[in-house]
Every structure is written in C-alpha cells, then in structure tokens.
Coordinates of C-alpha atoms in Angstrom, one line a residue:
X2 CA 67.8 128.7 129.7
X3 CA 66.7 130.8 126.7
X4 CA 64.3 133.7 126.5
X5 CA 61.6 131.7 124.7
X6 CA 59.5 128.7 125.6
X7 CA 57.8 126.4 123.1
X8 CA 54.4 125.0 124.2
X9 CA 51.7 122.8 122.7
X10 CA 48.2 124.2 122.0
X11 CA 44.7 122.6 122.2
X12 CA 44.6 122.6 118.3
X13 CA 47.6 120.3 118.2
X14 CA 50.0 123.0 117.0
X15 CA 52.9 124.5 118.8
X16 CA 53.3 128.1 119.8
X17 CA 56.0 130.3 121.4
X18 CA 56.1 132.4 124.6
X19 CA 58.6 135.2 125.3
X20 CA 59.8 135.2 128.9
X21 CA 60.7 138.8 129.7
X22 CA 59.6 141.0 132.6
X23 CA 56.1 139.7 131.6
X24 CA 55.3 136.8 129.4
X25 CA 54.3 137.6 125.8
X26 CA 52.5 135.0 123.7
X27 CA 54.1 135.3 120.2
X28 CA 51.3 133.3 118.7
X29 CA 47.8 132.2 119.8
X30 CA 47.8 129.8 122.8
X31 CA 44.8 128.0 121.2
X32 CA 45.1 128.0 117.4
X33 CA 48.1 129.8 115.9
X34 CA 47.2 128.8 112.3
X35 CA 43.7 130.3 112.5
X36 CA 45.1 133.5 114.1
X37 CA 47.7 133.8 111.4
X38 CA 45.1 133.4 108.6
X39 CA 42.9 136.1 110.0
X40 CA 45.9 138.5 110.3
X41 CA 47.0 137.8 106.8
X42 CA 43.5 138.3 105.5
X43 CA 43.4 141.8 106.9
X44 CA 46.8 142.7 105.5
X45 CA 46.9 144.6 102.2
X46 CA 50.2 144.8 100.2
X47 CA 48.9 146.9 97.3
X48 CA 51.2 146.6 94.3
X49 CA 54.2 145.6 96.4
X50 CA 56.2 142.5 95.3
X51 CA 58.1 142.1 98.5
X52 CA 56.6 141.6 102.0
X53 CA 58.8 142.5 104.9
X54 CA 57.5 140.8 108.1
X55 CA 58.8 142.4 111.3
X56 CA 59.1 139.4 113.6
X57 CA 59.5 135.7 112.8
X58 CA 58.2 133.7 115.7
X59 CA 57.5 130.1 114.5
X60 CA 56.5 131.6 111.1
X61 CA 52.8 130.8 111.2
X62 CA 52.1 134.3 109.8
X63 CA 54.7 133.8 107.0
X64 CA 53.0 130.6 105.9
X65 CA 49.6 132.4 105.8
X66 CA 51.1 135.4 104.0
X67 CA 52.7 133.1 101.4
X68 CA 49.3 131.4 100.6
X69 CA 47.5 134.7 100.2
X70 CA 50.3 136.4 98.2
X71 CA 51.6 133.9 95.7
X72 CA 54.6 135.2 93.7
X73 CA 55.6 137.6 96.4
X74 CA 59.1 137.6 98.0
X75 CA 59.0 137.1 101.8
X76 CA 61.6 138.8 104.0
X77 CA 61.5 138.0 107.8
X78 CA 63.2 140.4 110.2
X79 CA 64.0 138.9 113.6
X80 CA 66.0 140.4 116.5
X81 CA 66.7 137.2 118.3
X82 CA 68.7 134.3 116.7
X83 CA 67.2 132.0 119.3
X84 CA 63.8 132.5 117.6
X85 CA 65.4 131.8 114.2
X86 CA 66.8 128.5 115.4
X87 CA 63.5 127.4 117.0
X88 CA 61.5 128.2 113.8
X89 CA 64.0 126.2 111.7
X90 CA 63.8 123.3 114.1
X91 CA 60.0 123.1 114.6
X92 CA 58.5 124.3 111.3
X93 CA 61.2 124.4 108.7
X94 CA 58.9 124.1 105.8
X95 CA 57.3 127.4 106.7
X96 CA 60.7 129.0 105.9
X97 CA 61.1 127.6 102.4
X98 CA 62.1 130.6 100.2
X99 CA 61.9 133.1 103.1
X100 CA 64.9 135.5 103.4
X101 CA 65.8 136.0 107.1
X102 CA 67.8 139.0 108.4
X103 CA 68.8 139.6 111.9
X104 CA 71.0 142.7 111.5
X105 CA 71.5 145.6 109.1
X106 CA 74.8 144.0 107.9
X107 CA 72.9 141.0 106.6
X108 CA 70.5 142.9 104.4
X109 CA 72.6 143.2 101.1
X110 CA 73.5 139.5 101.0
X111 CA 70.1 138.2 102.0
X112 CA 68.1 140.3 99.5
X113 CA 70.6 140.3 96.6
X114 CA 68.7 137.7 94.6
X115 CA 65.4 139.7 94.6
X116 CA 64.9 140.8 91.0
X117 CA 64.9 144.5 91.1
X118 CA 63.7 144.7 87.5
X119 CA 60.2 143.5 88.6
X120 CA 60.3 145.1 92.1
X121 CA 57.2 147.2 92.8
X122 CA 57.7 148.1 96.4
X123 CA 58.0 146.5 99.8
X124 CA 55.0 146.3 102.1
X125 CA 55.8 146.0 105.9
X126 CA 53.8 143.5 107.9
X127 CA 54.1 144.0 111.7
X128 CA 53.8 140.8 113.7
X129 CA 52.6 142.7 116.7
X130 CA 53.7 140.4 119.5
X131 CA 57.3 140.3 118.1
X132 CA 57.3 144.0 117.1
X133 CA 56.3 145.2 120.6
X134 CA 59.3 143.5 122.2
X135 CA 61.7 145.9 120.4
X136 CA 59.9 148.5 118.3
X137 CA 63.0 150.5 117.6
X138 CA 64.9 147.6 116.2
X139 CA 62.1 146.6 113.8
X140 CA 61.5 150.3 112.7
X141 CA 65.2 150.8 111.9
X142 CA 65.4 147.5 110.1
X143 CA 62.3 148.2 108.0
X144 CA 63.8 151.6 107.1
X145 CA 67.1 150.1 106.2
X146 CA 65.5 147.6 103.9
X147 CA 63.5 150.3 102.2
X148 CA 66.7 152.3 101.7
X149 CA 68.4 149.1 100.3
X150 CA 65.8 148.8 97.6
X151 CA 65.9 152.5 96.9
X152 CA 69.7 152.2 96.4
X153 CA 69.3 149.2 94.1
X154 CA 66.7 151.0 92.1
X155 CA 69.0 154.0 91.9
X156 CA 71.8 151.7 90.7
X157 CA 69.6 150.2 88.1
X158 CA 68.5 153.6 86.8
X159 CA 72.1 154.8 86.8
X160 CA 73.1 151.7 84.7
X161 CA 70.3 152.6 82.2
X162 CA 71.3 156.3 82.1
X163 CA 75.0 155.6 81.6
X164 CA 75.0 152.2 79.8
X165 CA 75.4 153.9 76.4
X166 CA 78.3 156.2 77.6
X167 CA 80.0 153.3 79.4
X168 CA 79.7 151.0 76.4
X169 CA 81.1 153.7 74.0
X170 CA 84.0 154.5 76.4
X171 CA 84.9 150.8 76.9
X172 CA 85.1 150.3 73.2
X173 CA 87.1 153.5 72.9
X174 CA 89.6 152.5 75.5
X175 CA 90.0 148.7 75.2
X176 CA 92.8 149.0 72.6
X177 CA 95.0 150.4 75.4
X178 CA 95.0 146.9 76.9
X179 CA 97.8 146.1 74.4
X180 CA 100.1 148.8 75.8
X181 CA 98.9 149.6 79.3
X182 CA 99.4 147.5 82.5
X183 CA 96.4 145.6 83.8
X184 CA 95.9 146.6 87.5
X185 CA 95.7 142.9 88.5
X186 CA 99.5 142.7 87.8
X187 CA 100.0 144.8 90.9
X188 CA 97.6 142.9 93.2
X189 CA 99.5 141.6 96.2
X190 CA 102.7 143.4 95.2
X191 CA 102.5 145.9 98.1
X192 CA 101.8 143.4 100.9
X193 CA 102.4 145.1 104.3
X194 CA 103.3 148.5 102.8
X195 CA 101.2 151.5 104.0
X196 CA 98.9 153.0 101.4
X197 CA 97.6 156.6 101.5
X198 CA 94.4 157.7 99.7
X199 CA 94.6 161.4 98.9
X200 CA 91.2 163.0 98.3
X201 CA 90.4 166.7 97.6
X202 CA 88.6 167.7 100.8
X203 CA 89.4 171.1 102.3
X204 CA 91.6 169.7 105.0
X205 CA 94.1 168.4 102.4
X206 CA 96.0 171.7 102.6
X207 CA 97.1 170.7 106.2
X208 CA 99.0 167.7 104.8
X209 CA 99.9 168.4 101.2
X210 CA 103.6 169.2 102.0
X211 CA 104.0 166.2 104.3
X212 CA 102.9 163.9 101.4
X213 CA 106.2 164.7 99.6
X214 CA 108.0 163.0 102.5
X215 CA 105.4 160.1 102.6
X216 CA 106.3 158.9 99.1
X217 CA 109.3 156.9 100.3
X218 CA 107.3 155.2 103.2
X219 CA 104.0 154.6 101.6
X220 CA 102.2 154.1 98.3
X221 CA 100.4 157.4 97.6
X222 CA 97.2 157.1 95.5
X223 CA 95.3 160.3 94.7
X224 CA 91.8 160.6 93.3
X225 CA 91.6 162.6 90.0
X226 CA 90.0 165.6 91.8
X227 CA 93.1 166.0 94.0
X228 CA 95.6 165.6 91.2
X229 CA 95.9 169.3 90.2
X230 CA 96.2 170.2 93.9
X231 CA 99.2 167.9 94.3
X232 CA 100.8 169.0 91.1
X233 CA 100.6 172.7 92.1
X234 CA 102.5 171.9 95.3
X235 CA 105.1 169.8 93.4
X236 CA 103.9 166.6 95.1
X237 CA 103.7 163.7 92.8
X238 CA 101.6 160.7 93.8
X239 CA 102.6 157.2 92.7
X240 CA 99.2 156.6 91.2
X241 CA 96.4 158.9 90.1
X242 CA 93.0 157.2 89.8
X243 CA 90.1 158.1 87.5
X244 CA 86.8 156.4 86.7
X245 CA 84.5 159.2 85.6
X246 CA 82.8 158.5 82.2
X247 CA 81.9 162.0 81.4
X248 CA 83.7 164.6 79.4
X249 CA 84.4 167.1 82.2
X250 CA 86.8 164.6 83.8
X251 CA 89.4 165.7 81.3
X252 CA 89.7 169.0 83.3
X253 CA 91.4 167.2 86.1
X254 CA 94.4 166.6 83.8
X255 CA 94.7 169.8 81.8
X256 CA 97.9 171.7 82.2
X257 CA 99.7 169.2 84.4
X258 CA 103.5 168.8 84.2
X259 CA 105.2 166.3 81.9
X260 CA 106.4 164.4 84.9
X261 CA 103.2 162.5 85.3
X262 CA 102.6 159.6 87.7
X263 CA 101.1 156.2 86.8
X264 CA 97.4 156.7 85.7
X265 CA 94.9 154.1 86.7
X266 CA 91.9 154.5 84.5
X267 CA 88.7 152.4 84.7
X268 CA 87.7 151.2 81.2
X269 CA 84.6 153.4 81.4
X270 CA 86.7 156.6 81.8
X271 CA 86.3 159.3 79.2
X272 CA 88.6 158.1 76.3
X273 CA 90.4 161.5 75.9
X274 CA 91.9 161.0 79.4
X275 CA 93.7 157.8 78.4
X276 CA 94.5 159.0 74.9
X277 CA 96.2 162.3 75.9
X278 CA 97.8 161.3 79.2
X279 CA 101.6 161.8 79.1
X280 CA 102.7 159.2 81.7
X281 CA 102.4 155.4 82.0
X282 CA 98.9 154.0 82.0
X283 CA 97.2 151.2 83.9
X284 CA 93.7 149.8 83.3
X285 CA 91.0 148.3 85.6
X286 CA 87.3 147.7 85.6
X287 CA 84.6 148.1 88.3
X288 CA 82.9 144.9 89.4
X289 CA 80.7 144.0 92.3
X290 CA 81.1 140.8 94.3
X291 CA 78.4 139.5 96.6
X292 CA 77.2 136.2 98.1
X293 CA 73.8 135.0 97.0
X294 CA 71.2 133.4 99.1
X295 CA 72.7 130.0 98.3
X296 CA 76.1 131.0 99.7
X297 CA 77.8 131.2 96.2
X298 CA 80.1 134.1 95.4
X299 CA 78.7 136.1 92.4
X300 CA 80.3 138.8 90.3
X301 CA 78.4 141.6 88.6
X302 CA 80.5 143.4 85.9
X303 CA 80.2 146.7 84.2
X304 CA 78.1 146.4 81.0
X305 CA 79.9 144.8 78.0
X306 CA 82.8 143.5 80.1
X307 CA 81.7 139.8 79.9
X308 CA 82.0 140.1 76.1
X309 CA 85.3 142.0 76.3
X310 CA 86.8 139.4 78.7
X311 CA 85.9 136.6 76.3
X312 CA 88.6 138.0 74.0
X313 CA 91.0 140.0 76.2
X314 CA 92.7 138.8 79.4
X315 CA 91.1 140.3 82.5
X316 CA 92.5 143.7 83.5
X317 CA 91.5 143.3 87.1
X318 CA 88.4 144.1 89.2
X319 CA 88.1 147.0 91.7
X320 CA 84.9 147.3 93.7
X321 CA 83.4 150.7 94.2
X322 CA 81.2 152.3 96.8
X323 CA 80.1 155.0 94.4
X324 CA 83.1 157.4 94.3
X325 CA 86.7 157.2 93.1
X326 CA 87.9 157.4 96.8
X327 CA 85.9 154.2 97.6
X328 CA 87.5 152.5 94.5
X329 CA 90.9 153.7 95.7
X330 CA 90.2 152.0 99.0
X331 CA 89.4 148.7 97.3
X332 CA 92.5 149.1 95.1
X333 CA 94.8 149.4 98.2
X334 CA 93.2 146.3 99.7
X335 CA 93.9 144.3 96.5
X336 CA 97.4 145.6 96.4
X337 CA 98.0 144.3 100.0
X338 CA 98.5 147.7 101.7
X339 CA 98.4 147.8 105.5
X340 CA 97.5 150.2 107.0
X341 CA 95.3 152.2 104.7
X342 CA 95.5 156.0 105.6
X343 CA 92.9 158.5 104.5
X344 CA 93.8 162.1 104.0
X345 CA 91.7 164.9 102.5
X346 CA 88.7 162.6 103.1
X347 CA 86.6 165.3 104.8
X348 CA 83.2 164.1 103.8
X349 CA 81.9 167.4 105.0
X350 CA 82.0 171.1 104.1
X351 CA 84.9 171.9 106.4
X352 CA 85.2 175.7 106.8
X353 CA 82.2 176.0 104.5
X354 CA 84.4 174.8 101.6
X355 CA 83.6 172.1 99.1
X356 CA 87.2 171.2 97.9
X357 CA 90.7 172.1 98.8
X358 CA 91.9 175.2 96.8
X359 CA 93.6 174.2 93.6
X360 CA 91.1 171.7 92.2
X361 CA 89.7 172.4 88.7
X362 CA 86.4 173.3 90.4
X363 CA 88.1 176.1 92.3
X364 CA 89.8 177.3 89.1
X365 CA 86.5 177.7 87.4
X366 CA 84.9 179.4 90.4
X367 CA 87.7 181.9 90.7
X368 CA 87.1 182.9 87.2
X369 CA 83.5 183.7 88.2
X370 CA 84.4 186.0 91.1
X371 CA 84.1 189.8 91.0
X372 CA 83.8 192.6 93.5
X373 CA 80.2 191.6 94.4
X374 CA 80.8 187.8 94.6
X375 CA 83.9 186.1 96.1
X376 CA 84.8 182.4 96.4
X377 CA 83.0 182.1 99.7
X378 CA 79.8 183.3 98.2
X379 CA 80.0 180.7 95.4
X380 CA 80.8 177.9 97.9
X381 CA 77.8 178.9 100.1
X382 CA 75.6 179.0 97.0
X383 CA 76.4 175.4 96.2
X384 CA 76.1 174.2 99.8
X385 CA 72.7 175.8 100.2
X386 CA 71.3 173.7 97.3
X387 CA 72.3 170.5 99.2
X388 CA 70.3 168.6 101.8
X389 CA 72.6 169.4 104.6
X390 CA 73.0 167.9 108.0
X391 CA 75.4 168.2 111.0
X392 CA 77.6 165.3 111.9
X393 CA 80.3 164.7 114.5
X394 CA 83.6 166.2 113.6
X395 CA 87.0 164.6 113.3
X396 CA 88.4 164.0 116.8
X397 CA 85.0 164.6 118.4
X398 CA 85.6 168.3 118.3
X399 CA 82.1 169.6 117.8
X400 CA 80.1 169.2 114.6
X401 CA 80.6 169.9 110.9
X402 CA 78.2 170.4 108.0
X403 CA 77.7 167.5 105.6
X404 CA 75.0 166.3 103.4
X405 CA 73.1 163.1 102.4
X406 CA 75.7 162.0 99.8
X407 CA 78.6 162.7 102.1
X408 CA 76.9 160.7 104.8
X409 CA 76.4 157.7 102.5
X410 CA 80.1 157.7 101.8
X411 CA 81.0 158.2 105.4
X412 CA 78.8 155.1 106.2
X413 CA 80.6 153.2 103.5
X414 CA 84.0 153.9 104.8
X415 CA 83.0 153.2 108.4
X416 CA 81.4 149.8 107.4
X417 CA 84.5 148.9 105.3
X418 CA 86.9 149.9 108.1
X419 CA 85.0 147.6 110.4
X420 CA 85.1 144.6 108.0
X421 CA 88.5 144.7 106.4
X422 CA 91.5 142.7 107.9
X423 CA 93.8 145.8 107.8
X424 CA 94.0 148.9 110.0
X425 CA 92.3 152.0 108.6
X426 CA 93.6 155.4 109.8
X427 CA 91.8 158.6 109.3
X428 CA 94.6 161.2 109.0
X429 CA 92.4 163.9 107.4
X430 CA 92.7 166.1 110.5
X431 CA 89.4 167.7 109.7
X432 CA 86.0 167.0 108.3
X433 CA 83.7 164.3 109.6
X434 CA 84.5 161.6 112.1
X435 CA 84.5 158.1 110.4
X436 CA 83.6 155.3 112.8
X437 CA 85.9 152.3 113.2
X438 CA 88.9 154.2 111.9
X439 CA 91.9 155.3 114.1
X440 CA 92.2 159.0 114.2
X441 CA 95.6 160.6 114.2
X442 CA 97.7 163.1 112.4
X443 CA 99.4 162.1 109.1
X444 CA 102.8 162.8 110.7
X445 CA 102.1 160.5 113.6
X446 CA 100.7 157.8 111.2
X447 CA 103.9 157.9 109.1
X448 CA 106.1 158.0 112.2
X449 CA 104.6 154.6 113.2
X450 CA 105.6 152.8 110.0
X451 CA 109.0 151.8 108.6
X452 CA 110.3 152.5 105.1
X453 CA 109.8 149.4 102.9
X454 CA 112.7 147.4 101.6
X455 CA 111.8 148.4 98.0
X456 CA 110.3 151.9 97.3
X457 CA 106.7 152.0 96.0
X458 CA 108.1 153.3 92.6
X459 CA 110.4 150.3 92.3
X460 CA 107.6 147.9 93.2
X461 CA 105.3 149.4 90.6
X462 CA 108.0 149.0 87.8
X463 CA 108.9 145.5 88.8
X464 CA 105.2 144.3 89.0
X465 CA 104.1 146.0 85.8
X466 CA 106.9 144.8 83.6
X467 CA 105.6 142.9 80.5
X468 CA 102.1 142.6 81.9
X469 CA 100.1 144.2 79.0
X470 CA 98.1 142.0 76.6
X471 CA 100.2 141.0 73.6
X472 CA 98.0 140.2 70.6
X473 CA 94.8 141.9 69.5
X474 CA 94.0 139.2 67.0
X475 CA 91.4 137.5 69.3
X476 CA 89.6 140.7 70.0
X477 CA 89.7 141.7 66.3
X478 CA 88.0 138.4 65.5
X479 CA 85.3 138.9 68.1
X480 CA 84.6 142.4 66.7
X481 CA 84.3 141.0 63.2
X482 CA 81.8 138.3 64.3
X483 CA 79.8 140.9 66.3
X484 CA 79.6 143.2 63.3
X485 CA 78.4 140.3 61.1
X486 CA 75.6 139.5 63.7
X487 CA 74.6 143.2 63.9
X488 CA 74.5 143.5 60.1
X489 CA 72.1 140.5 60.1
X490 CA 69.8 142.3 62.6
X491 CA 69.9 145.5 60.7
X492 CA 68.9 143.7 57.5
X493 CA 65.8 142.3 59.4
X494 CA 65.1 145.7 60.7
X495 CA 64.9 147.2 57.2
X496 CA 61.5 145.5 56.8
X497 CA 59.8 145.9 60.1
X498 CA 56.6 144.0 60.8
X499 CA 55.2 141.5 63.3
X500 CA 57.1 138.5 61.8
X501 CA 60.4 140.3 61.5
X502 CA 60.1 141.9 64.9
X503 CA 59.6 138.5 66.5
X504 CA 62.7 137.2 64.6
X505 CA 64.7 140.3 65.7
X506 CA 63.8 139.6 69.4
X507 CA 64.7 135.9 69.0
X508 CA 68.0 136.7 67.4
X509 CA 68.9 139.3 70.1
X510 CA 68.6 136.6 72.7
X511 CA 71.4 134.5 71.3
X512 CA 74.2 134.7 73.9
X513 CA 76.8 136.1 71.4
X514 CA 74.4 139.0 70.4
X515 CA 73.0 139.5 73.9
X516 CA 76.5 140.0 75.3
X517 CA 77.0 142.9 72.9
X518 CA 73.6 144.6 72.7
X519 CA 72.2 143.7 76.1
X520 CA 73.6 146.8 77.9
X521 CA 71.7 149.1 75.5
X522 CA 68.4 147.2 75.6
X523 CA 68.1 146.6 79.3
X524 CA 65.8 149.6 80.0
X525 CA 63.2 148.4 77.5
X526 CA 63.4 144.8 78.8
X527 CA 62.8 146.0 82.4
X528 CA 59.9 148.1 81.3
X529 CA 58.3 145.1 79.6
X530 CA 59.0 142.9 82.7
X531 CA 57.2 145.5 84.8
X532 CA 54.2 145.7 82.4
X533 CA 53.3 142.1 81.6
X534 CA 49.8 143.2 80.6
X535 CA 51.1 144.6 77.3
X536 CA 50.0 142.8 74.2
X537 CA 52.6 140.4 72.9
X538 CA 52.9 142.0 69.5
X539 CA 53.1 145.5 70.9
X540 CA 55.8 144.3 73.3
X541 CA 57.8 142.7 70.5
X542 CA 57.5 145.8 68.4
X543 CA 58.9 148.0 71.3
X544 CA 61.8 145.7 72.0
X545 CA 62.6 145.2 68.3
X546 CA 62.8 148.9 67.7
X547 CA 65.1 149.3 70.7
X548 CA 67.3 146.4 69.5
X549 CA 67.7 147.9 66.0
X550 CA 68.6 151.3 67.4
X551 CA 71.2 149.7 69.7
X552 CA 72.5 147.7 66.8
X553 CA 73.1 150.9 64.8
X554 CA 75.0 152.5 67.6
X555 CA 77.1 149.5 68.3
X556 CA 78.0 149.1 64.7
X557 CA 79.5 152.6 64.7
X558 CA 81.5 152.0 67.9
X559 CA 82.7 148.5 66.9
X560 CA 83.8 149.6 63.4
X561 CA 85.9 152.4 65.0
X562 CA 87.4 149.8 67.4
X563 CA 88.2 147.5 64.4
X564 CA 90.1 150.3 62.7
X565 CA 92.1 151.0 65.9
X566 CA 93.0 147.4 66.4
X567 CA 94.1 147.0 62.8
X568 CA 96.6 149.7 63.3
X569 CA 98.2 148.3 66.4

C-alpha cells in the first residue's frame, strides 16, 4: 500500500490524500479545480519566465498556473515518485510541457532545454500541502534550481566575454591539426591502466618524488599549473594539459627543459603555447554533452567548432567542469584509465597556501617579497579577498579553509566520482575531503596496481602514429568561401541604412555565414531576444552594426589562417 490515496470529490474531480501520521489533503476534498484557480490568481511571478512549483500532487495547480501564465516554463518539484506516477496516470494532460524533477541530480537534464537567452528569473510557487510534508527537501531543491540558472547565466556571459578570444585562438591554432595528434586517437588506448591527475595544490610536495616511480605503472597527466613544479623536481609527466585562452598561460611553460612531455592543448589555448612548445603536441576541444527533455543526446561545442569540423576531421571532445583538472578527469575517462588517482587536488588553502611552491604564481610572488612582506603575507592577502568557508579535511582530520570556487569543483569531483564506472582515488593526502572517492596515500594506491604490459609512453607513441590530419585543401577552400561571404557583407555595410541593414541581417542568418560570425554576434542577439519591445528598425540597426564589426574582425583572422595554410 502506498503513502497516498486517490478519492473522488463532489465536483466530479479526483483529489489526493497523504497518509502519514495524520492525513493531509493535497487538494480540496470538494472542488480541486476551483481551489487551484484561486491559488494561481493570488500568485505573482513578476518578470520571471520560469515558475518552479514545489509539490506536484495531481497537478491541478499546474494547470491553473499554465492558463494564467502563458509562455512561462513550468517546473514541478516532487519528493515522491509515487505522486509523479499517479499524476501521469490520472491527469496526464495537466503535465504537457511540464518539467518534473525529483532529485538534485535530475535538475541539469530536466531544465537543459529552457532558453537561457530569454530567461528572466524563476518564481517559486509553494503548493502548501505538498511543501509542508517536507519543507527542507523543497527549500533545498528550489535553491539548487536557482543556482542552476545562475550557473547557466554565468556560462552564457562567459561565452560572450571570451567568444572573441576563443575564436581568434582557434583560428590561430587549427593549422596545427596537420602536424599534431588529435586526442581522439588515444581514446580507449589505456583501458584498464591507472591514470594520475597531478594538480598544483599545496599537498603536491608530499608526493612529487613518488610520481617519478609512478610513471611506469600509470599514465601521469599534469595540469599546466603543476608543470613547472614537476620539472623543478626532474619529474616528467606523460602528458601536460592546458586550455587557458589568455596570454598569461604562457608563463606555465617558460624556462622548462628541452625534454618536454606530450602537450595536450585545447584549440582555444593561447596560440603562443602551441607555437613555441618544444615537445610533441596533441589537440582537443571542449564540448558539453547532455540529454534533452526528449531523451536525445545533445552536443554543445566551443564557438566556431561546428564550422571547423565541416572542413577538418574531429580532434576529439573533452568535457570540462570549469577547470583544467576537471578536463583532465574526463580525458582519463575517455582514454579508458581505471582507477583515476587524484594528487595535488587540495581544493583548499592547505597550510594557508594557494599553490605548491614552484608554480609560476609562487615565482612571481617571491619576487615581490622583502623584509616587511614574506610569502606567507602574500598568500594571506590573496585568501582574505576570497569568500572563504571551512570544509571537512582529507581523512576526516578536522577542517580546512576553502572558498566558494573550490567548493564548486569539490562538488563536481564528488558527483563525477559517484557516477563514473571506474574507481576514483583521492591520494592528495591533504586539502579537502572529496565525497565518493577512496582516500589513501599515493604509495598505497600504486602498490595496489600492477605495471601494464606496455608502458604509458609506448602506448602513446603507438596510438598517435600517423593520426594527424593530412591535407589542408578542404579547410583552405572553406576559408576562401567564408572570406568571400564576409566581403559581401562588408560591401553592404559600406552604405548603411534601413534597407541595407535588413539585408545584412538576412545574409548573416545564412547557415554558412552564421557558423562563422555567430560566435561574435551572440551577445547582441540575446539582448534583442530579451528586449522584444524594441522597434524593428532600431533592432536591425543594432544587429547589423554588430555583424559588420564581427565581419571585420573575422576577415583579419581568416586571412592570417589562409596564409598559414598556404605555407604548409
């Protein structure tokens, strides 16, 4: 027998009763439709474009909210799957278009299809009888949903902020596809081999020497921040990974020895890193995979990559949780590594430090020290500017100081460790505890695994052999066509006016032009989508001006790429 009972009402409708310590009527025992209409009438959503209903019941209130808020997205949060099943059985038409979530883990997939470009906030509607059964659950879920939308807005703004830099870097790097190994050539090649992610947390100093021995037993991948630290201890990883699009990322590679490991660079990486690197190079790109509301698997690429991949074989996708260490985690999954071992992944200010000594950050700070200010003072000054919090320490040994960003990444690793089909070992031996990981020393973790039949270095050489793209003719042709389209737009832009602005906007929506210029015009398009009240001619003028500016920038970058390709 379930926790709920369905019963008929005098109005001819059906209602729901919760059978707990005391019975709770989830809807009116007389006329649930009328009750729902009154409650929806008193609810004010303001400018919000999403309504989050805490409690589902038989969805009478959702049907009323839909009628009174046309065009709004409806999200129903329900703690009990029994209720969801009853609602779908009794009044399925009330649930048309409603996104239902029953746990925090379901939030991203359920809400992925909501257009964040037109999102104007989420208003929470508390269905009181449902809410009172478990207030804490509904409060936490409402907060998680708000945080989800905040993160998506942040992602969108980040894409707007960096779209120009990413686009320029991709066009500055893509010619390396004809000499560098695509990361997808290594996917699956390390099946069953342990993989170690080396990050630059303060606790790395405990294990840096042991990593030299680990090279024959495991694939060692270090993030760019940790590269100099390893080099100074004469420990060479098999792969060093970078994905930072900004100029300062070059500093991670300055002054390293000629004996350089394989560099895995995201195509958005700052071009000087790939250009000047002394060792072998490998390319990858960041993509996001998610399941939409219809159950289909979707792929969201870095800006411009759809156009690039129409002319260049795919280099291989790596998903990211926002940092190079999270990308390294997905890399090891794709390579087939098992277990995945984390070291230097403090996610905390262990010992009141930010990084292990030896990183380029420490080098710069050491140069700033004097008899009045030492390295500890500089570290403390940085930490004080962060929104700090205390979290449980590795091994449960008290607490350590972290911050909001560290906590986000800690949650990402914990959630990933829970979901992936391989064992995840936290061998950092310091920093914050990461749930769902096995905690042990790096020495014990390595003692539990056997040396592979082929060394990681041999596996890399064998998998990478002959994998680079072989002919730039197709990309060169695509560049020439894009330049011709851009020249056509620039010609229209030379004589601006209402008629030509409309033609510029129409031309920019052709798929072949949108694929090239879209990354640079997204911010204006979202602005216009969020302000439908703008006069049509004014909107066209704003968008046309942005399109012409983007065309001028892209012409410069594409011309430089054409010259590089012609010299290959």
